[in-house]
Coordinates of C-alpha atoms and ligand atoms in Angstrom, one line a residue:
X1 CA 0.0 0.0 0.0
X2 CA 2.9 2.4 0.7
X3 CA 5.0 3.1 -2.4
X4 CA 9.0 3.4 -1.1
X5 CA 9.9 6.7 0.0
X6 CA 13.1 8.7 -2.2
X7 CA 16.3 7.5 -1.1
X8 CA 17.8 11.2 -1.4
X9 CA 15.3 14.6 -1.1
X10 CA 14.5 15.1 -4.7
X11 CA 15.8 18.7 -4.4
X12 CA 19.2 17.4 -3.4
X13 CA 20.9 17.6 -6.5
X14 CA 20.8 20.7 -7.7
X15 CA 24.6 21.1 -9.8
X16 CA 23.6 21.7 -13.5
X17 CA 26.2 19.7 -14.7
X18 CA 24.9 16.4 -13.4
X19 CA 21.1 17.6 -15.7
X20 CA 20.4 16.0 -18.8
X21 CA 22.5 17.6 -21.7
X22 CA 21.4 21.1 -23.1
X23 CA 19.6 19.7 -26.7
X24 CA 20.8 23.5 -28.5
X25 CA 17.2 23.7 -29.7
X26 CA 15.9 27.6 -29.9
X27 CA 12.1 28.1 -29.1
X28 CA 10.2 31.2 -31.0
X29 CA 6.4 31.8 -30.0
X30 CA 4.2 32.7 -33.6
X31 CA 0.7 33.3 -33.6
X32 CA 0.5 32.8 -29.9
X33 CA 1.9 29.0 -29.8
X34 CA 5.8 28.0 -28.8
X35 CA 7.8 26.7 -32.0
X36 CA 10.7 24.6 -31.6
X37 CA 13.9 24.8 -34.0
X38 CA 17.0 22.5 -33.8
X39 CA 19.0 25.2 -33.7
X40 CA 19.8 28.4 -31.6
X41 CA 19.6 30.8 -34.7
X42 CA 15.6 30.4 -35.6
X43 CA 15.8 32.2 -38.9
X44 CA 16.2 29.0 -41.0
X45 CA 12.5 27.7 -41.2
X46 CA 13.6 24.2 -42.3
X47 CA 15.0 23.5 -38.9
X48 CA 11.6 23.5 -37.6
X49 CA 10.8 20.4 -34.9
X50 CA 7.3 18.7 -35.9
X51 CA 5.4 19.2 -33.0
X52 CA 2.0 19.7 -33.9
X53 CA -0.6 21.3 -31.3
X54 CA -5.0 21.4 -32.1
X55 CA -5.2 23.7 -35.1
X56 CA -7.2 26.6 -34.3
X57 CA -9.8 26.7 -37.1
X58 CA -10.7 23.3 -36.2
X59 CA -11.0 24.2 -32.6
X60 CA -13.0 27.3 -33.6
X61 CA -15.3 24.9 -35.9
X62 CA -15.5 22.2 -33.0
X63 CA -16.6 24.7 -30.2
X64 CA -19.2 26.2 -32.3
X65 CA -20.6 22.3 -33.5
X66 CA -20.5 21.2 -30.0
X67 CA -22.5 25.1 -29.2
X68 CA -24.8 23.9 -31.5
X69 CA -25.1 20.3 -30.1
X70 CA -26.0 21.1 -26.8
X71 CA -28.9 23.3 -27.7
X72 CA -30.6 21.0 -30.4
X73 CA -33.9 20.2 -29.0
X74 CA -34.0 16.5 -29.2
X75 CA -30.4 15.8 -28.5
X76 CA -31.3 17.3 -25.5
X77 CA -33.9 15.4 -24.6
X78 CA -32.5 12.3 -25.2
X79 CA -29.7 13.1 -22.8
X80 CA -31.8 14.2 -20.3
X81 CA -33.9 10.7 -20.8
X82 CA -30.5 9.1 -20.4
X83 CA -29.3 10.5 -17.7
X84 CA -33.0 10.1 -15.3
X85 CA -32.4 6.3 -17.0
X86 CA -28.9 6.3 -15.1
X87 CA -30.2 7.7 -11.8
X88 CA -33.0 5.4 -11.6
X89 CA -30.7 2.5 -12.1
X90 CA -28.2 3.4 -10.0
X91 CA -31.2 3.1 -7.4
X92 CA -32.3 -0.2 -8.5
X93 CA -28.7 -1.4 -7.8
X94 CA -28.9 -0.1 -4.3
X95 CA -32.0 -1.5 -4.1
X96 CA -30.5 -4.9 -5.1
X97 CA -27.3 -4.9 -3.9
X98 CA -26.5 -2.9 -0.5
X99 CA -26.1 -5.4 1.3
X100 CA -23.9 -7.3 -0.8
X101 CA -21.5 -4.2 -1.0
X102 CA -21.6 -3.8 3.0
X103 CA -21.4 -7.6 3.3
X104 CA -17.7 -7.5 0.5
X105 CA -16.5 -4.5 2.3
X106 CA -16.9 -6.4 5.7
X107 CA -14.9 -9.0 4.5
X108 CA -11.6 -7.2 4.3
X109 CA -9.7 -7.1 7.1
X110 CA -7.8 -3.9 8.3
X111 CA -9.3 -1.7 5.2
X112 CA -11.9 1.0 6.0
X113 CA -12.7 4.4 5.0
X114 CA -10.1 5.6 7.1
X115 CA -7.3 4.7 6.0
X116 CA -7.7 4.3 2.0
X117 CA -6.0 6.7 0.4
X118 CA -7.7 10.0 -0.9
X119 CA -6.2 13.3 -2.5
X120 CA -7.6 16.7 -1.9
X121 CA -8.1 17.2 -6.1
X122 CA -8.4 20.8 -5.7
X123 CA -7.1 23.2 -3.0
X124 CA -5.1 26.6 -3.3
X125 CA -2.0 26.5 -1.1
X126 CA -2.2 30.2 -0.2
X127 CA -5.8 29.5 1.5
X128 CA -4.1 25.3 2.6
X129 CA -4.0 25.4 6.1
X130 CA -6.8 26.7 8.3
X131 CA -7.5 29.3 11.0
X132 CA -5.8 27.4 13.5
X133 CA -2.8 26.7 11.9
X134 CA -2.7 30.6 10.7
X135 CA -3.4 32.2 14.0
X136 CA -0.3 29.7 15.2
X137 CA 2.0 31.0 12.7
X138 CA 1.3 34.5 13.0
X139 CA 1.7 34.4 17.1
X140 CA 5.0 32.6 16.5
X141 CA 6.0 34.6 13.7
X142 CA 5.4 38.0 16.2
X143 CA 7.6 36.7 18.9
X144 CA 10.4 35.5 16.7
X145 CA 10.5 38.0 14.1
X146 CA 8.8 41.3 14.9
X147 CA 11.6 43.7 13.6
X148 CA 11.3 41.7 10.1
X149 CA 9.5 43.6 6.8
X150 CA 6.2 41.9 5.8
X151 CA 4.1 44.3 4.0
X152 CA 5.4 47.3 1.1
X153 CA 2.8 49.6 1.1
X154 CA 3.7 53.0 -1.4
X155 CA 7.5 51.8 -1.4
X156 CA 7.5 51.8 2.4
X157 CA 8.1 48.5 4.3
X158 CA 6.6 47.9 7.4
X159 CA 7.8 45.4 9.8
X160 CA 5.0 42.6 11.0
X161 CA 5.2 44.6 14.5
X162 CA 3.6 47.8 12.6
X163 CA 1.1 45.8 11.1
X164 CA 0.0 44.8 13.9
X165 CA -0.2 48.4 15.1
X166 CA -1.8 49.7 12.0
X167 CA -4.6 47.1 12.0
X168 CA -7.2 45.9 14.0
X169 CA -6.0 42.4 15.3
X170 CA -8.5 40.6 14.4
X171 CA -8.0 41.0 10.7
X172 CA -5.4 38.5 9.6
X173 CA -4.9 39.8 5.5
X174 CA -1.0 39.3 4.9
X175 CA 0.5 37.1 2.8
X176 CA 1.2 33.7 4.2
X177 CA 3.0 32.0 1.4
X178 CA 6.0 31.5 3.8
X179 CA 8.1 28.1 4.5
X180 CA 6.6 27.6 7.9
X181 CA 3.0 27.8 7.0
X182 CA 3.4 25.1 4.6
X183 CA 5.5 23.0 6.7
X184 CA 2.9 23.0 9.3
X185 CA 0.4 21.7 6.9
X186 CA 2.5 19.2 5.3
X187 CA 3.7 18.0 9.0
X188 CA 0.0 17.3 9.5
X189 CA -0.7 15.9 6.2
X190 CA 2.4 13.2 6.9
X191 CA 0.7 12.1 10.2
X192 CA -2.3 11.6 8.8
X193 CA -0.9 9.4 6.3
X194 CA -3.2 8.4 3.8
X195 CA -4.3 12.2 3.1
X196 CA -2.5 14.1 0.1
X197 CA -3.2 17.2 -1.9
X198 CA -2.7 18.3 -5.4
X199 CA -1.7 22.7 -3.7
X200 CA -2.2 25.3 -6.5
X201 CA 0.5 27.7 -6.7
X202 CA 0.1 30.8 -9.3
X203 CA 2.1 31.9 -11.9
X204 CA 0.4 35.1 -13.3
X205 CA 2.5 36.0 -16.3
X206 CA 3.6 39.2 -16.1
X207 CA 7.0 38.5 -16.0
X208 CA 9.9 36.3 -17.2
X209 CA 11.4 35.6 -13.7
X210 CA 8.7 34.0 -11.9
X211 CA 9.1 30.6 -12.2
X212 CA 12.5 30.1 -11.5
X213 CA 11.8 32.4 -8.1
X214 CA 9.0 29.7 -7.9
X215 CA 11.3 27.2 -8.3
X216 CA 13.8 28.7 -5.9
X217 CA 11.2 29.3 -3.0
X218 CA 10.2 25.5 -3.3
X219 CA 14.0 24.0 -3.2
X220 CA 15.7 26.2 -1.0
X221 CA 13.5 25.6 1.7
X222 CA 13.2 21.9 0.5
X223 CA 9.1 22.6 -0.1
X224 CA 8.4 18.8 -0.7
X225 CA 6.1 16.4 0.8
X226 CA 5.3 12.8 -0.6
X227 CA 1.7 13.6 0.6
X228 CA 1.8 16.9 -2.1
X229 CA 2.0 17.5 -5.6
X230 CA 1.6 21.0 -7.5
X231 CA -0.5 22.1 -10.1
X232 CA 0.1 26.0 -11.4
X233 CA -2.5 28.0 -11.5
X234 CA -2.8 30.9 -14.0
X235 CA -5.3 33.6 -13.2
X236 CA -7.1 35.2 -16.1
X237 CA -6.1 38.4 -15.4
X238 CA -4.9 40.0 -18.4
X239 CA -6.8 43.2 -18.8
X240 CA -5.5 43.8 -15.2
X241 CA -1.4 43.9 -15.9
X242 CA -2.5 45.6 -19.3
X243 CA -4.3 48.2 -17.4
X244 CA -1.3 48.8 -15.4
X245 CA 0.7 48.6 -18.1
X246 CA 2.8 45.8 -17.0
X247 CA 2.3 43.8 -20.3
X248 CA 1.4 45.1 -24.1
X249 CA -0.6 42.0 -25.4
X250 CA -1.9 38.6 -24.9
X251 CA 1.2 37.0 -26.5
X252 CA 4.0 38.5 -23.9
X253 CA 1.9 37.2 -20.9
X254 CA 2.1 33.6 -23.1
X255 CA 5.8 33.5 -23.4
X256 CA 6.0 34.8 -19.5
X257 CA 4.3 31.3 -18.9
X258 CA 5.9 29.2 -21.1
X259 CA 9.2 30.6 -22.5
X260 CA 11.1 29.7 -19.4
X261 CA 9.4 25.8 -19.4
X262 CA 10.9 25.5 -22.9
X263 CA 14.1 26.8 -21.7
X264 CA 14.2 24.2 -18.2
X265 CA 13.3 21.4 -21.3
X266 CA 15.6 21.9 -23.6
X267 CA 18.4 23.1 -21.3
X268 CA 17.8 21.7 -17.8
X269 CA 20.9 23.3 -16.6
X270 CA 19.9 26.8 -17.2
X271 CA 17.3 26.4 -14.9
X272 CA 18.3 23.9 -12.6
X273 CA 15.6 24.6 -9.7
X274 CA 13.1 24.8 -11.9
X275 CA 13.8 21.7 -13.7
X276 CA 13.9 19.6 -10.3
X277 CA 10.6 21.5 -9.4
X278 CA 9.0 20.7 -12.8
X279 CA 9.3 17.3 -11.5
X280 CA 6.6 17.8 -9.2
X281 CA 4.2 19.8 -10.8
X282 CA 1.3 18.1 -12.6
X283 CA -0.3 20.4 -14.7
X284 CA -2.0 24.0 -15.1
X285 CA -5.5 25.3 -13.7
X286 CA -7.1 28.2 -14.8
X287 CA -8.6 30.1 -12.1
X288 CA -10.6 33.5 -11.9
X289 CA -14.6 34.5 -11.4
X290 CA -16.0 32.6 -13.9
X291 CA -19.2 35.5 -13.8
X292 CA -17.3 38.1 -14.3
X293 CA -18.9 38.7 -18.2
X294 CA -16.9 38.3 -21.0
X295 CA -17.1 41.1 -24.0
X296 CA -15.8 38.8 -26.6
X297 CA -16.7 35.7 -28.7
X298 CA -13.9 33.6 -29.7
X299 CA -13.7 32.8 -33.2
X300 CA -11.9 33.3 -36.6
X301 CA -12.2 36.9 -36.6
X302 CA -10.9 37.2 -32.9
X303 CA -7.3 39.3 -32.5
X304 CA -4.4 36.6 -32.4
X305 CA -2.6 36.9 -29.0
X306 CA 0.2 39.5 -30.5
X307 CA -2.6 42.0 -31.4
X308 CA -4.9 41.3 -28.5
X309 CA -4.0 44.8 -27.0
X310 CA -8.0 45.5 -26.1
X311 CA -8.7 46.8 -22.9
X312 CA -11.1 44.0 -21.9
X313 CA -9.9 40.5 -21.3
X314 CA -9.7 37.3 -23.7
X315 CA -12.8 35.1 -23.1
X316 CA -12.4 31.8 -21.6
X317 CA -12.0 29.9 -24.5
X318 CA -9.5 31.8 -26.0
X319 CA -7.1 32.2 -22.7
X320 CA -7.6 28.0 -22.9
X321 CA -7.3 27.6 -26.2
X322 CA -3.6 29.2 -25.9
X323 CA -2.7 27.5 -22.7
X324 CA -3.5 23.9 -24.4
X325 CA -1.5 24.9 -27.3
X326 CA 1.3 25.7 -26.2
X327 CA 1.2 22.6 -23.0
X328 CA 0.9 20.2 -26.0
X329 CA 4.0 21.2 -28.0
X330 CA 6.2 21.8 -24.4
X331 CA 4.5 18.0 -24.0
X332 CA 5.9 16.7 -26.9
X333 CA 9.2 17.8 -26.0
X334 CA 9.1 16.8 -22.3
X335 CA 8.4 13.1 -23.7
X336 CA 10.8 13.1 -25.9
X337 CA 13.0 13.7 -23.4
X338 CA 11.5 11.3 -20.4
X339 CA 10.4 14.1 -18.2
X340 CA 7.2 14.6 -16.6
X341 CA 4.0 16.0 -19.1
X342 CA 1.7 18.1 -17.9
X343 CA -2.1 18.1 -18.0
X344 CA -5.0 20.7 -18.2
X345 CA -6.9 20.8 -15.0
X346 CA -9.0 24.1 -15.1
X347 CA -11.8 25.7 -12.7
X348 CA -14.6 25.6 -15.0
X349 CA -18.5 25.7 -14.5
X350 CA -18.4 27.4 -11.1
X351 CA -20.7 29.8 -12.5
X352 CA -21.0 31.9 -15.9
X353 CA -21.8 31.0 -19.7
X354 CA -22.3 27.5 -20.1
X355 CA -19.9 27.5 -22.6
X356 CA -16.9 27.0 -20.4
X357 CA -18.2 23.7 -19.7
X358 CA -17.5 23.3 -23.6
X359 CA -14.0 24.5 -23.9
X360 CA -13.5 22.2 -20.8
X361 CA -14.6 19.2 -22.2
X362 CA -12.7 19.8 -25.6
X363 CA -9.4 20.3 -23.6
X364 CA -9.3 19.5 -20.1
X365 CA -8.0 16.2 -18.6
X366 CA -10.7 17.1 -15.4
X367 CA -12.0 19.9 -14.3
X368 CA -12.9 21.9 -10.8
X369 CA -16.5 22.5 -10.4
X370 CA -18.7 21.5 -13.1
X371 CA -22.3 23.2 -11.2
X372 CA -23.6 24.0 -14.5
X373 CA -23.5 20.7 -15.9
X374 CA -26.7 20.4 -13.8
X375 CA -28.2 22.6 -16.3
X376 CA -26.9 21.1 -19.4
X377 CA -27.6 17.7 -20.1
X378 CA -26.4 17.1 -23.4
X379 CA -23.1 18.3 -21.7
X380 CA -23.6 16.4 -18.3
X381 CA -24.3 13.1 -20.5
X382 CA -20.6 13.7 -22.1
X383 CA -18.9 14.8 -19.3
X384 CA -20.3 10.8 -18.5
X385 CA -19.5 9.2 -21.6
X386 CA -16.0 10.7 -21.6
X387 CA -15.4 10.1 -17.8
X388 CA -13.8 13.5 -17.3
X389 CA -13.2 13.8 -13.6
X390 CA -14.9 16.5 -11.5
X391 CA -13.4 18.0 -8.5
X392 CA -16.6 19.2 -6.5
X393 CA -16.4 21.4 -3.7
X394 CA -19.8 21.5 -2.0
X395 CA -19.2 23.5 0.8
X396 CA -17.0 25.8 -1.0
X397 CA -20.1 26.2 -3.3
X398 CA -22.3 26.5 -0.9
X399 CA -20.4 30.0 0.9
X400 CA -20.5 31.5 -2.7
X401 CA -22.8 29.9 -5.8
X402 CA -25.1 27.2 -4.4
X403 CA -26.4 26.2 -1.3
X404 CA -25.7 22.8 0.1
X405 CA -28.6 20.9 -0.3
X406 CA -29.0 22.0 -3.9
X407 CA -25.8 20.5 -4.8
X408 CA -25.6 18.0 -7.6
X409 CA -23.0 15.8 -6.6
X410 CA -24.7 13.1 -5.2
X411 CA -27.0 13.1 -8.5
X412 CA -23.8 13.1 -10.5
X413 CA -22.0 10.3 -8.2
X414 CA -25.5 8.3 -8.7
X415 CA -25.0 8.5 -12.8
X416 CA -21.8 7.3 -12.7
X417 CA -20.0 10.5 -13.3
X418 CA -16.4 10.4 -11.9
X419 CA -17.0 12.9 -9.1
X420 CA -14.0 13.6 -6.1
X421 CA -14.5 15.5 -3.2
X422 CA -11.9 18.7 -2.6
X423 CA -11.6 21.3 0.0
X424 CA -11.1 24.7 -2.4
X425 CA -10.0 26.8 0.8
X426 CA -10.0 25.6 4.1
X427 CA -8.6 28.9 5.5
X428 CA -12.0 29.7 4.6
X429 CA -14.3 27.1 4.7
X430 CA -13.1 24.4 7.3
X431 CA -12.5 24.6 10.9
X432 CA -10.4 21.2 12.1
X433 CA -7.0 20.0 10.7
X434 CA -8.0 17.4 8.7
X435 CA -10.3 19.7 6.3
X436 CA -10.7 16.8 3.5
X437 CA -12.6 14.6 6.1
X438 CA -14.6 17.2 7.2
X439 CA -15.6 17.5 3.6
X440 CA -16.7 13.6 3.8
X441 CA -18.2 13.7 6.7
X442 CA -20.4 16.5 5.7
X443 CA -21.2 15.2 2.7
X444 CA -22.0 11.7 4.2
X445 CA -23.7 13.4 6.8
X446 CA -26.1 15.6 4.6
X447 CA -26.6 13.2 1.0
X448 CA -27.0 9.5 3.4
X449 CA -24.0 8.1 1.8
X450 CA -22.8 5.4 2.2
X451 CA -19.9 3.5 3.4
X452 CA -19.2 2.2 -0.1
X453 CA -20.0 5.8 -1.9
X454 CA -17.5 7.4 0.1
X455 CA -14.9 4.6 -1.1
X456 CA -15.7 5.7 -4.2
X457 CA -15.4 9.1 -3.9
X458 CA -12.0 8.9 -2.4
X459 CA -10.8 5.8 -5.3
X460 CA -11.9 8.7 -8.0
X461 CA -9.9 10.8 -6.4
X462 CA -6.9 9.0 -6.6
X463 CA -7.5 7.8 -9.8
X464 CA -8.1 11.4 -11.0
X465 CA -5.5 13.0 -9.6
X466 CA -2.0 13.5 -11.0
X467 CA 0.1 11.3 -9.0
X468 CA 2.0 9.1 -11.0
X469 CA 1.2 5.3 -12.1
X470 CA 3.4 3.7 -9.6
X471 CA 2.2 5.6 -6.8
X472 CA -1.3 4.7 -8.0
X473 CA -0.1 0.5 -8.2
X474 CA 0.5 1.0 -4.6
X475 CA -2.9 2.8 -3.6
X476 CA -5.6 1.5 -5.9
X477 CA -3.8 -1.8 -6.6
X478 CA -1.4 -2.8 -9.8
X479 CA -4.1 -3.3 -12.5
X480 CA -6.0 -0.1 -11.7
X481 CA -5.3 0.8 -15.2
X482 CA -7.2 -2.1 -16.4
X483 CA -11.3 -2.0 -17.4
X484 CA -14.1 -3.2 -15.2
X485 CA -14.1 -5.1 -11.7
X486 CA -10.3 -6.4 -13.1
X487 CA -8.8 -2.6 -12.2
X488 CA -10.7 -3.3 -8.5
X489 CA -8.5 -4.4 -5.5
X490 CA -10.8 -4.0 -2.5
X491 CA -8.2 -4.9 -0.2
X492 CA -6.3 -1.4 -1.0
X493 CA -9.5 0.8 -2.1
X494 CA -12.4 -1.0 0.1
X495 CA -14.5 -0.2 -3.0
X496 CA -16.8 -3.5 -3.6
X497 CA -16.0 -5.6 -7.1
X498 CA -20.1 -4.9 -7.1
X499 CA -20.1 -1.3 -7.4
X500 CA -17.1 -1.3 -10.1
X501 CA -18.4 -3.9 -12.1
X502 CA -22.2 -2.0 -12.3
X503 CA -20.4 1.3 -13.4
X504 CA -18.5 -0.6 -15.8
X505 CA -21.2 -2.6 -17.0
X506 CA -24.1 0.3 -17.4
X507 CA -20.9 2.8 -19.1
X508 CA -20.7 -0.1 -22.0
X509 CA -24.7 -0.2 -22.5
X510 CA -24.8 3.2 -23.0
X511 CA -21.8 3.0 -25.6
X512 CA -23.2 0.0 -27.0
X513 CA -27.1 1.9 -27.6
X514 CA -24.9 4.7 -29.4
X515 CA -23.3 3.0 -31.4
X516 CA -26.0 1.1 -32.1
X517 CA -27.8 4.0 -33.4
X518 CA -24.9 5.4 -35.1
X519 CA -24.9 1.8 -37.0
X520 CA -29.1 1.8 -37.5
X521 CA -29.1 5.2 -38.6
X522 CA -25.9 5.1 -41.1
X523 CA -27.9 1.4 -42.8
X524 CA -30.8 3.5 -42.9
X525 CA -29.7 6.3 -44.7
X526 CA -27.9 3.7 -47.4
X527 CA -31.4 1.8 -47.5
X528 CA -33.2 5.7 -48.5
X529 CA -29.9 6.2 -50.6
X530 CA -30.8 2.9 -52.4
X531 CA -34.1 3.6 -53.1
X532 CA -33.7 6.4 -54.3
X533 CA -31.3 5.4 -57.3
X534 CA -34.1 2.7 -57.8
X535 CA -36.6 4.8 -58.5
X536 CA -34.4 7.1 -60.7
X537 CA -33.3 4.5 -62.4
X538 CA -36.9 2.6 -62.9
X539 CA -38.1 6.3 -64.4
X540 CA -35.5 6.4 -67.0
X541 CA -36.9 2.7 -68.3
Ligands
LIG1 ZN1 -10.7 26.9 -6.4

C-alpha cells in the first residue's frame, strides 16, 4: 500500500552539470503558440521540430458544432432521458445490492474508509491550512520575528510589528505564502498518512522571472512532501497587468508562462531549480470569477494573442485555447525527453456561460466544479460518456454559488460520473486539521451516503489526480489501469468488485445503444440512398 519513499530529497541535486545535456534547440512563439527549431539561430524555417498542437480553425469549428449540439432540442432530450435512466438504475442497484456491498467490504480485514487513500483534487495552497494553523503561525512569527519587513505599502516597508499596530487584530490579511506555514500543513498531512493534496500555486505571467523564483522558494526551503503534488495556477487576469501597463498583449503574458518551461526542457541546466521542481508539478489550472462577463466571442475573426492589445480581457476559451496549445508542443518535448507532461486541470462551471463547460470538455483532462452541468444535459451526458473527472467542492459552493442541499454531486455520483471530493480553501471554509474529512463527513452526513460511496469518492480521487502510475499501483492496486471489476483491488481501495463492475457494465450499455444508433441510422440512410437510385433508375426505363 505504501510506495517506497526517495532514497535522497529530490531537491538534493541541484549542480547543472549532473542535468540531462542542453539539446541546443531555440524556441520562438508565432501566432501565440511555442515553436521549436533545432538550432539556436531560428531564422532558418527548415530546422523546424514537428510538433504539432490542435489547429485553431478546427477548434473554432468544433466549439461552435458542440454550441450547437448542446442546444438542439432533441439531442437534449434524449440526454436528459438518459441521464433520469442512469439515476433510476443506479437506485435499482442499491436496491438490489446494499447489502452485498456492506457484506464484501466487511470482509476485508484492516481496510476501512479511514485509512484508504484520498487526495484533496483541488485546494489553493495560499488558503491550505486553516485558521488554526494561521493564527499559530502569525503568534510565532510575532515573537520571533517582529523587527522583520512583511508588508510594502507605497515603497514603504513595514515590519510585521507595525502591522500589527496599524490594524485591527483581528483581521489577519497578509501574505502567508512562507516556508513555515506550509510546513505546518504538510507535517499534519504526513501524520495523517493516507491524506494528500494536489496545492495550487500561481504563476500570473507578467513576467519572465517568476518561475524560477517559484522554483527557488520551493528548493531552497526543500518545499516537498510525498503527501503533495503542485499544479500552477494561472489567473485570467490580463486586462489587469495591461491596465497597469505591465504587459502590451496577450502574446508577452504567453511567453511569460511558457518561455522559461521551454528553456528548463531543452536546457535543464539553465534552470536547474526549476527543472527539479518541474518534477513535481502536474499540470495547469485556470482560475478567476467565472461571472465576471466576458465582451468577446472567440472565433476566426478574434485578434491573435500579439494583437490582443483591447482593454477588456480574452474570453475563456480563448485564454484555454492558448494555454493547451502551447502545454501540448512543451509535452511533446518533455516526452521526448522522459520528463514529466503536464495536463489541463481548469476551474470551469463554477458559474458563468455555459460554454466553459464546452471549452472544458474539448481540452481539459478534469475539471474543478462543473455546477452547470446540472443545467446542461447534453453536456452532463458527455462529461459521462468521456469520464472526465470533476473535483466538487460542495461547501466551497455552498459560501459563494449554491447552497448545500441543492448540490448535484450526489446526482452526478448516482449517474456514474467520476465525481471527487476537494476542499477549495479551508482557510475559509473548514475549521479542524483534517479539512478533506470534514468534507466527507459533511457530505455523508447531509446526502446519506454510504460507506461504499464514500470509497468511491476517495478511489476517483486518486484515480483522477496527477500522482504518477506507480504511486497509483500501490494505492488502488497494480491493475488499476485495467477496465471493469479487473482494475478493482478492494483490499487497498475497500471499493466493492459490485459497485465497479455495475459502473462498468451500465458505461458499455450506453456505448453499446450509441453506437448502435450510429450503425441503424448510417444502414438507414444507405437503404433511403438505395431507393432512391431505384426509383431514378426505374423512371428512366
Ligand atoms: Zn478553487
Amino acid at each position: 500500500m505504501h510506495p517506497p519513499a526517495p532514497e535522497r530529497h529530490p531537491y538534493e541535486n541541484q549542480d547543472p552539470a549532473s542535468m540531462p545535456h542542453d539539446m541546443g534547440y531555440g524556441c520562438k512563439m508565432v501566432d501565440g503558440v511555442m515553436h521549436v527549431y533545432t538550432t539556436r539561430n531560428i531564422m532558418e524555417k527548415s530546422t523546424e521540430l514537428e510538433l504539432p498542437y490542435p489547429d485553431l480553425q478546427e477548434y473554432i469549428a468544433d466549439m461552435n458544432m458542440m454550441m450547437a449540439l448542446i442546444i438542439n432540442g432533441p439531442v437534449k432530450s434524449f440526454c436528459y432521458r438518459r441521464l433520469q435512466y442512469l439515476s433510476s438504475k443506479f437506485q435499482m442497484h442499491i436496491l438490489l445490492n446494499e447489502m452485498k456491498e456492506l457484506a464484501e467490504q466487511k470482509k476485508v480485514p484492516h481496510r476501512d474508509f479511514y485509512n484508504i487513500r484520498k487526495v484533496d483534487t483541488h485546494i489553493h495552497a495560499s488558503s491550505c491550512m486553516n485558521q488554526k494553523h494561521l493564527l499559530r503561525f502569525i503568534k510565532r512569527s510575532m515573537k520571533k520575528y517582529p523587527k522583520e519587513i512583511v508588508h510594502v505599502e507605497r515603497g514603504k516597508g513595514q515590519t510585521l510589528m507595525e502591522v500589527f499596530e496599524t490594524m485591527n487584530l483581528t483581521a489577519f490579511d497578509l501574505s502567508v505564502d512562507t516556508l513555515d506555514m506550509h510546513a505546518e500543513v504538510m507535517a499534519d498531512l504526513e501524520e495523517s498518512k493516507y491524506q494528500n493534496v494536489e496545492l495550487r500555486l500561481s504563476i500570473y505571467g507578467r513576467s519572465r522571472d517568476e518561475w524560477d523564483k517559484l522554483a527557488q522558494w520551493a528548493v531552497t526551503h526543500q518545499v516537498y512532501s510525498s503527501n503533495v503534488r503542485w499544479l500552477v495556477q494561472v489567473p485570467r487576469l490580463f486586462d489587469v497587468y495591461h491596465t497597469k501597463k505591465q504587459l502590451c498583449n496577450f502574446q508577452e503574458m504567453l511567453e511569460n508562462i511558457f518561455a522559461p518551461l521551454f528553456e528548463a526542457t531543452v536546457h535543464p541546466g539553465s534552470h536547474p531549480e526549476l527543472h527539479l521542481f518541474l518534477q513535481h508539478v502536474v499540470g495547469f489550472d485556470s482560475v478567476d470569477d467565472e461571472s465576471k462577463p466576458e465582451q468577446h466571442i472567440f472565433n476566426l475573426d478574434s485578434p491573435l494573442p500579439v494583437n490582443w492589445t483591447e482593454e477588456h480581457n480574452p474570453p475563456y476559451s480563448y485564454y484555454l485555447y492558448y494555454m493547451y496549445a502551447n502545454m501540448t508542443v512543451l509535452n511533446h518535448l518533455r516526452r521526448q525527453r522522459g520528463f514529466e507532461t503536464l495536463v489541463l486541470r481548469p476551474h470551469c462551471g463554477e458559474a458563468g456561460p455555459i460554454h466553459h463547460l464546452v471549452s472544458g470538455f474539448m481540452l481539459s483532462e478534469n475539471i474543478s466544479h462543473g455546477l452547470l452541468l446540472r443545467k446542461a444535459p447534453v453536456l452532463q451526458y458527455l462529461y459521462y460518456l468521456a469520464q472526465i473527472g470533476i473535483a466538487m467542492s460542495p461547501l466551497s459552493n455552498n459560501s459563494l454559488f449554491l447552497s448545500y442541499h441543492r448540490n448535484p454531486l450526489p446526482e452526478y455520483l448516482s449517474r456514474g460520473l467520476v465525481v471527487s471530493l476537494s476542499t477549495d480553501d479551508p482557510l475559509q471554509f473548514h475549521f479542524t486539521k483534517e479539512p478533506l474529512m470534514e468534507e466527507y463527513s459533511i457530505a455523508a452526513q447531509v446526502w446519506k451516503l454510504s460507506s461504499c460511496d464514500m470509497c468511491e469518492l476517495a478511489r476517483n480521487s486518486v484515480l483522477m489526480s496527477g500522482f504518477s502510475q506507480g504511486v497509483k499501483d500501490f494505492w488502488l492496486g497494480p491493475h488499476h489501469t485495467k477496465e471493469g471489476q479487473e482494475s478493482n483491488d478492494i483490499r487497498r481501495t475497500n471499493v466493492p468488485d459490485i459497485r465497479v463492475a455495475y459502473r462498468y457494465e451500465t458505461m458499455c450499455e450506453e456505448l453499446n445503444l450509441i453506437t448502435q444508433a450510429i450503425r441503424t441510422d448510417e444502414q438507414e440512410t444507405i437503404r433511403e440512398e438505395g431507393s432512391l437510385c431505384m426509383g431514378a433508375g426505374q423512371k428512366e426505363k
